[in-house]
Amino acid sequence: MKKGYVPGIGLLLLLAVTGCTNTIEETKPLPMPVVEGETQEDEIQEINQAVSVTIYYGNAQADGLEKKEVEISALTPENLVGQLSVMNVVSIDTKVNSFTQEGTALKLDLSKGFVSYLNMMGTSGEYIVMGGIVNTFLDAYDAENILITVEGGVLETGHASYEAPLTFFETGSANESEEEDSRAKEPVKYRLTDETYQKDGVTIYYPQFVDMSDSELEKEWNEMIRKIAIESIIAEDTEDIAYVDCKVDYEIASCDTEFVSFVFRITGAEPEVRDTFAISFDMVDRKVVRLSDWKDALDETVGNLTNRGYYKILNKDIDREEFDEIMKPVSPSADEYREEFMQYDYDSTDLTRRPYGTSYIKDGNLVIIMDMKTAAGNTVEIDTGIRVR
């Protein structure tokens, strides 16, 4: 494939019939723009000739880039952006304002729809978008760097300012080697069983690990689960009961060789006695998981909540529209969301600290539980749609 700039189609030949005679007069063709190093004959051969290009896009884990060969009708920036939108690397409303090539250097100016889409991303999402478009254009035009602008100005997001030309992005996950080393560890083996605590009309069901291959870890985690479950209703030091005639039950949101997530739900005779919290365990790294451990997922969640991106409310008595209305007067900034989320989930080293909220893993997706009073109770569950494995 010849890689280079292909100008718009010019007029090759105009024929005019004069008078009522059979004489055909040949007019002079309009001059065609010529790119340095190419002849008009080269251009004519490239026009309407399908070419094969490599499109770079996000992998299934949304933490790195993959690529595939596609065929386009002609090598143009518009066609490349069109293919990138098909792979969700850019938004469908992203348009090419201008494009130039000088040797191995490219300049691409895009419409404001591109930066709006980019600002909805977390750091990993932004890496995929920028890496996808940069690698696709550099590969297609056999170039070394590309300067991307928006409406003629510097491209700026909540994470970076792209003032200088960009070079080829690494196609693997930024944390690929670290993750592979981590997942190469032998996961702890375990089984689960139920335990029940009852006192003065209060019933608390909670899980316990059994037959764990690490007996010390089993004891540590079981004590933690029991303490958190019971003290959600009853203060063990004073035995004060927070809610009368209530029940604490739990469900297993995740249970495999990598992660175990328990979701606890408090219900009572009074409608307002509805609360939810969660605890998650990493069976490979053998630690209690906190939201702060999912840096990329946390950043993407912050971006979606701030810019009204994708997320789903799981509560039955409140929907996404109602939740957005509740949050509108507050309108937390990205930094405010991030600061709060860093305080989410129980700290196994200090169980006296009550977290601002909790999180858990369900079907490989990150779900956060925000502590806030609504018609649905005292918490709101938000499925971020972001995969954490």
Coordinates of N, CA and C in Angstrom, one line a residue, residues 239-385:
E239 N -23.0 -2.7 73.5 CA -24.2 -3.5 73.2 C -25.4 -2.7 72.9
D240 N -25.2 -1.5 72.5 CA -26.4 -0.6 72.1 C -26.9 -1.1 70.7
I241 N -28.2 -1.2 70.6 CA -28.8 -1.6 69.3 C -29.2 -0.4 68.5
A242 N -28.7 -0.2 67.3 CA -29.1 1.0 66.5 C -30.5 0.9 66.0
Y243 N -30.9 -0.3 65.5 CA -32.3 -0.5 65.0 C -33.0 -1.6 65.8
V244 N -34.2 -1.5 66.1 CA -35.0 -2.5 66.8 C -35.7 -3.3 65.8
D245 N -35.9 -4.6 66.0 CA -36.6 -5.5 65.1 C -36.1 -5.3 63.6
C246 N -34.9 -5.6 63.5 CA -34.3 -5.5 62.1 C -33.5 -6.8 61.8
K247 N -33.1 -6.9 60.6 CA -32.3 -8.1 60.1 C -31.2 -7.6 59.2
V248 N -30.0 -8.3 59.4 CA -28.9 -8.1 58.5 C -28.7 -9.4 57.7
D249 N -28.9 -9.3 56.4 CA -28.6 -10.5 55.5 C -27.6 -10.1 54.5
Y250 N -27.1 -11.1 53.8 CA -26.0 -10.8 52.8 C -26.2 -11.7 51.6
E251 N -25.6 -11.2 50.5 CA -25.5 -12.0 49.2 C -24.1 -12.0 48.8
I252 N -23.8 -13.0 48.0 CA -22.4 -13.2 47.5 C -22.4 -12.6 46.0
A253 N -21.8 -11.4 45.9 CA -21.8 -10.8 44.5 C -20.7 -11.4 43.6
S254 N -19.6 -11.8 44.2 CA -18.5 -12.4 43.4 C -18.0 -13.5 44.2
C255 N -17.6 -14.7 43.6 CA -17.1 -15.8 44.3 C -16.3 -16.7 43.3
D256 N -15.0 -16.4 43.1 CA -14.2 -17.2 42.2 C -12.8 -17.2 42.8
T257 N -11.8 -17.6 41.9 CA -10.4 -17.8 42.4 C -9.7 -16.4 42.6
E258 N -10.3 -15.4 42.0 CA -9.7 -14.0 42.1 C -10.3 -13.2 43.2
F259 N -11.6 -13.0 43.2 CA -12.2 -12.1 44.1 C -13.4 -12.7 44.8
V260 N -13.7 -12.3 46.0 CA -14.9 -12.6 46.7 C -15.5 -11.3 47.2
S261 N -16.8 -11.0 46.9 CA -17.4 -9.8 47.3 C -18.7 -10.2 48.0
F262 N -18.9 -9.6 49.3 CA -20.1 -9.8 50.0 C -20.9 -8.5 50.1
V263 N -22.2 -8.5 49.9 CA -23.0 -7.3 50.0 C -24.0 -7.5 51.1
F264 N -24.0 -6.7 52.1 CA -24.8 -6.8 53.3 C -26.0 -5.8 53.2
R265 N -27.2 -6.3 53.6 CA -28.4 -5.4 53.5 C -29.1 -5.4 54.8
I266 N -29.4 -4.2 55.4 CA -30.1 -4.1 56.6 C -31.5 -3.7 56.3
T267 N -32.5 -4.4 56.9 CA -33.9 -4.1 56.7 C -34.6 -4.2 58.0
G268 N -35.6 -3.4 58.2 CA -36.3 -3.4 59.5 C -37.8 -3.1 59.3
A269 N -38.5 -3.0 60.4 CA -39.9 -2.8 60.3 C -40.2 -1.4 59.8
E270 N -39.4 -0.4 60.2 CA -39.5 0.9 59.7 C -39.0 1.1 58.3
P271 N -39.7 1.8 57.4 CA -39.3 1.9 56.0 C -37.9 2.6 55.9
E272 N -37.6 3.5 56.8 CA -36.3 4.2 56.7 C -35.1 3.3 57.1
V273 N -35.4 2.1 57.7 CA -34.3 1.2 58.1 C -33.9 0.4 56.9
R274 N -33.2 1.0 56.0 CA -32.6 0.3 54.8 C -31.2 0.8 54.6
D275 N -30.3 -0.1 54.6 CA -28.9 0.3 54.5 C -28.2 -0.9 53.8
T276 N -27.1 -0.5 53.1 CA -26.3 -1.5 52.3 C -24.8 -1.2 52.4
F277 N -24.0 -2.2 52.6 CA -22.6 -2.0 52.6 C -21.9 -3.3 52.1
A278 N -20.7 -3.2 51.8 CA -20.0 -4.4 51.1 C -18.6 -4.5 51.6
I279 N -18.1 -5.8 51.4 CA -16.7 -6.1 51.7 C -16.2 -7.0 50.6
S280 N -14.9 -6.7 50.1 CA -14.4 -7.5 49.0 C -13.0 -7.9 49.4
F281 N -12.6 -9.1 48.8 CA -11.3 -9.8 49.1 C -10.7 -10.2 47.8
D282 N -9.4 -9.9 47.8 CA -8.5 -10.3 46.6 C -7.9 -11.6 47.1
M283 N -8.3 -12.7 46.4 CA -7.8 -14.1 46.8 C -6.4 -14.4 46.2
V284 N -5.9 -13.6 45.3 CA -4.6 -13.8 44.8 C -3.6 -13.0 45.6
D285 N -3.8 -11.7 45.7 CA -2.9 -10.8 46.5 C -3.2 -10.9 48.0
R286 N -4.2 -11.6 48.4 CA -4.6 -11.9 49.8 C -4.7 -10.6 50.6
K287 N -5.6 -9.8 50.1 CA -5.8 -8.5 50.8 C -7.3 -8.1 50.7
V288 N -7.7 -7.3 51.6 CA -9.0 -6.7 51.6 C -9.0 -5.5 50.5
V289 N -9.9 -5.5 49.6 CA -9.9 -4.6 48.5 C -10.6 -3.3 48.9
R290 N -10.0 -2.2 48.5 CA -10.6 -0.9 48.7 C -10.7 -0.2 47.3
L291 N -11.7 0.8 47.2 CA -11.9 1.5 46.0 C -10.6 2.2 45.5
S292 N -9.8 2.6 46.4 CA -8.5 3.3 46.1 C -7.6 2.4 45.3
D293 N -7.8 1.0 45.4 CA -6.9 0.1 44.7 C -7.2 0.1 43.2
W294 N -8.3 0.5 42.8 CA -8.7 0.5 41.4 C -8.5 1.9 40.8
K295 N -7.3 2.3 40.7 CA -7.0 3.7 40.3 C -7.6 4.1 38.9
D296 N -7.4 3.2 37.9 CA -8.0 3.6 36.6 C -9.5 3.6 36.6
A297 N -10.1 2.5 37.3 CA -11.5 2.4 37.3 C -12.1 3.6 38.2
L298 N -11.4 4.0 39.2 CA -11.8 5.1 40.0 C -11.8 6.4 39.2
D299 N -10.7 6.6 38.4 CA -10.7 7.8 37.6 C -11.8 7.9 36.6
E300 N -12.0 6.7 36.0 CA -13.1 6.7 34.9 C -14.5 6.9 35.6
T301 N -14.7 6.4 36.8 CA -15.9 6.6 37.5 C -16.1 8.0 37.8
V302 N -15.1 8.7 38.3 CA -15.1 10.1 38.6 C -15.5 10.9 37.3
G303 N -14.9 10.6 36.2 CA -15.2 11.2 34.9 C -16.6 11.1 34.5
N304 N -17.2 9.9 34.6 CA -18.5 9.6 34.3 C -19.5 10.3 35.2
L305 N -19.3 10.3 36.5 CA -20.2 11.0 37.4 C -20.1 12.5 37.2
T306 N -19.0 13.0 36.9 CA -18.8 14.5 36.8 C -19.4 15.0 35.5
N307 N -19.2 14.2 34.4 CA -19.7 14.6 33.1 C -21.0 13.9 32.6
R308 N -21.7 13.3 33.5 CA -22.9 12.6 33.2 C -22.7 11.6 32.1
G309 N -21.6 10.8 32.3 CA -21.4 9.7 31.4 C -22.2 8.4 31.8
Y310 N -21.7 7.3 31.5 CA -22.5 6.1 31.7 C -22.4 5.6 33.2
Y311 N -23.5 5.4 33.8 CA -23.6 4.6 35.1 C -25.0 4.3 35.3
K312 N -25.3 3.2 36.0 CA -26.6 2.7 36.2 C -27.0 2.6 37.7
I313 N -28.1 3.1 38.1 CA -28.6 3.0 39.5 C -29.3 1.7 39.7
L314 N -28.8 0.9 40.7 CA -29.4 -0.4 40.9 C -30.5 -0.4 41.9
N315 N -30.8 0.6 42.6 CA -31.9 0.7 43.6 C -33.2 0.6 42.8
K316 N -34.2 -0.1 43.4 CA -35.5 -0.3 42.8 C -36.3 0.9 42.9
D317 N -36.1 1.8 43.9 CA -37.0 2.9 44.2 C -36.5 4.2 43.7
I318 N -35.4 4.2 43.0 CA -34.8 5.4 42.4 C -34.1 5.1 41.1
D319 N -34.3 6.0 40.1 CA -33.7 5.7 38.8 C -32.6 6.8 38.6
R320 N -31.9 6.6 37.4 CA -30.8 7.5 37.1 C -31.2 9.0 37.0
E321 N -32.4 9.3 36.5 CA -32.9 10.7 36.4 C -33.1 11.3 37.7
E322 N -33.7 10.5 38.7 CA -33.9 11.0 40.0 C -32.6 11.3 40.7
F323 N -31.6 10.3 40.5 CA -30.3 10.5 41.2 C -29.6 11.7 40.7
D324 N -29.6 11.9 39.4 CA -29.0 13.1 38.8 C -29.6 14.4 39.3
E325 N -30.9 14.4 39.6 CA -31.6 15.6 40.1 C -31.2 15.8 41.6
I326 N -31.0 14.7 42.3 CA -30.5 14.9 43.7 C -29.1 15.5 43.7
M327 N -28.3 15.0 42.8 CA -26.9 15.5 42.8 C -26.7 16.9 42.2
K328 N -27.7 17.3 41.4 CA -27.5 18.6 40.7 C -27.2 19.8 41.6
P329 N -27.9 20.0 42.7 CA -27.6 21.1 43.6 C -26.2 21.1 44.2
V330 N -25.7 19.9 44.4 CA -24.4 19.7 45.0 C -23.3 19.9 43.9
S331 N -23.5 19.2 42.8 CA -22.6 19.2 41.7 C -21.1 19.1 42.1
P332 N -20.7 17.9 42.7 CA -19.3 17.8 43.1 C -18.4 17.8 41.9
S333 N -17.2 18.4 42.2 CA -16.2 18.4 41.1 C -15.5 17.1 41.1
A334 N -14.7 16.9 40.0 CA -13.9 15.6 39.9 C -13.0 15.4 41.1
D335 N -12.4 16.5 41.6 CA -11.5 16.4 42.7 C -12.2 16.0 44.0
E336 N -13.4 16.6 44.1 CA -14.2 16.3 45.3 C -14.7 14.8 45.3
Y337 N -15.1 14.3 44.2 CA -15.5 12.9 44.0 C -14.3 12.0 44.4
R338 N -13.1 12.4 43.8 CA -11.9 11.5 44.0 C -11.5 11.5 45.4
E339 N -11.6 12.7 46.1 CA -11.2 12.7 47.5 C -12.1 11.9 48.4
E340 N -13.4 11.9 48.1 CA -14.3 11.1 48.8 C -14.1 9.6 48.6
F341 N -14.0 9.2 47.3 CA -13.8 7.8 47.0 C -12.5 7.2 47.6
M342 N -11.5 8.0 47.8 CA -10.3 7.5 48.4 C -10.6 7.0 49.9
Q343 N -11.7 7.5 50.5 CA -12.0 7.1 51.8 C -13.1 6.0 51.9
Y344 N -13.3 5.3 50.7 CA -14.3 4.3 50.6 C -13.7 2.9 51.1
D345 N -14.6 2.1 51.6 CA -14.3 0.7 52.0 C -13.6 0.6 53.3
Y346 N -13.8 -0.6 54.0 CA -13.2 -0.8 55.3 C -11.7 -1.0 55.2
D347 N -11.0 -0.4 56.1 CA -9.5 -0.6 56.2 C -9.3 -1.7 57.2
S348 N -8.7 -2.8 56.7 CA -8.5 -4.0 57.6 C -7.5 -3.7 58.8
T349 N -6.7 -2.6 58.6 CA -5.8 -2.3 59.7 C -6.4 -1.4 60.7
D350 N -7.6 -0.8 60.4 CA -8.3 0.1 61.4 C -9.8 0.0 61.2
L351 N -10.4 -0.9 61.8 CA -11.8 -1.1 61.7 C -12.7 -0.1 62.5
T352 N -12.0 0.7 63.3 CA -12.7 1.8 64.0 C -13.1 2.9 63.1
R353 N -12.5 3.0 61.9 CA -12.8 4.1 61.0 C -13.9 3.7 60.1
R354 N -15.0 4.4 60.1 CA -16.2 4.2 59.3 C -15.9 4.7 57.9
P355 N -16.0 3.9 56.9 CA -15.8 4.4 55.5 C -16.9 5.4 55.0
Y356 N -16.6 6.2 54.1 CA -17.6 7.1 53.5 C -18.6 6.4 52.7
G357 N -18.2 5.2 52.2 CA -19.1 4.4 51.4 C -18.3 3.1 51.1
T358 N -18.9 2.2 50.3 CA -18.2 0.9 50.1 C -18.3 0.6 48.6
S359 N -17.7 -0.5 48.2 CA -17.7 -0.9 46.8 C -17.6 -2.4 46.7
Y360 N -18.0 -3.0 45.6 CA -17.9 -4.4 45.4 C -17.8 -4.7 43.9
I361 N -17.6 -6.0 43.6 CA -17.4 -6.5 42.3 C -18.6 -7.4 41.9
K362 N -19.2 -7.2 40.8 CA -20.3 -8.0 40.4 C -20.2 -8.2 38.9
D363 N -20.1 -9.5 38.5 CA -20.0 -9.9 37.1 C -18.7 -9.2 36.5
G364 N -17.7 -9.0 37.3 CA -16.5 -8.3 36.8 C -16.5 -6.8 36.7
N365 N -17.7 -6.2 37.1 CA -17.8 -4.8 37.0 C -17.7 -4.2 38.4
L366 N -17.3 -2.9 38.5 CA -17.2 -2.2 39.8 C -18.5 -1.6 40.1
V367 N -19.0 -1.8 41.3 CA -20.2 -1.2 41.8 C -19.8 -0.4 43.1
I368 N -20.3 0.8 43.2 CA -20.0 1.6 44.4 C -21.3 1.9 45.1
I369 N -21.2 1.9 46.5 CA -22.4 2.2 47.3 C -22.2 3.5 48.0
M370 N -22.9 4.5 47.6 CA -22.8 5.8 48.2 C -23.7 6.0 49.4
D371 N -23.2 6.5 50.5 CA -24.0 6.7 51.7 C -24.7 8.1 51.5
M372 N -26.0 8.0 51.2 CA -26.8 9.2 51.0 C -28.3 8.9 51.2
K373 N -29.0 9.7 51.9 CA -30.4 9.4 52.2 C -31.3 9.8 51.1
T374 N -32.1 8.8 50.6 CA -33.1 9.0 49.5 C -34.3 8.3 49.8
A375 N -35.3 8.3 48.9 CA -36.5 7.5 49.1 C -36.2 6.0 49.1
A376 N -35.1 5.7 48.5 CA -34.7 4.3 48.4 C -34.0 3.8 49.7
G377 N -33.7 4.7 50.7 CA -33.0 4.3 51.9 C -31.9 5.2 52.2
N378 N -30.8 4.6 52.8 CA -29.7 5.4 53.2 C -28.5 5.2 52.3
T379 N -28.6 4.4 51.3 CA -27.5 4.2 50.3 C -28.1 4.2 48.9
V380 N -27.2 4.5 47.9 CA -27.5 4.3 46.5 C -26.4 3.5 45.9
E381 N -26.8 2.4 45.2 CA -25.9 1.5 44.5 C -25.7 1.9 43.1
I382 N -24.5 2.1 42.6 CA -24.2 2.6 41.3 C -23.3 1.6 40.5
D383 N -23.9 0.9 39.5 CA -23.1 0.1 38.6 C -22.3 1.0 37.7
T384 N -21.0 1.0 37.8 CA -20.2 1.9 36.9 C -20.1 1.4 35.5
G385 N -20.3 0.1 35.3 CA -20.1 -0.5 34.0 C -18.6 -0.7 33.6

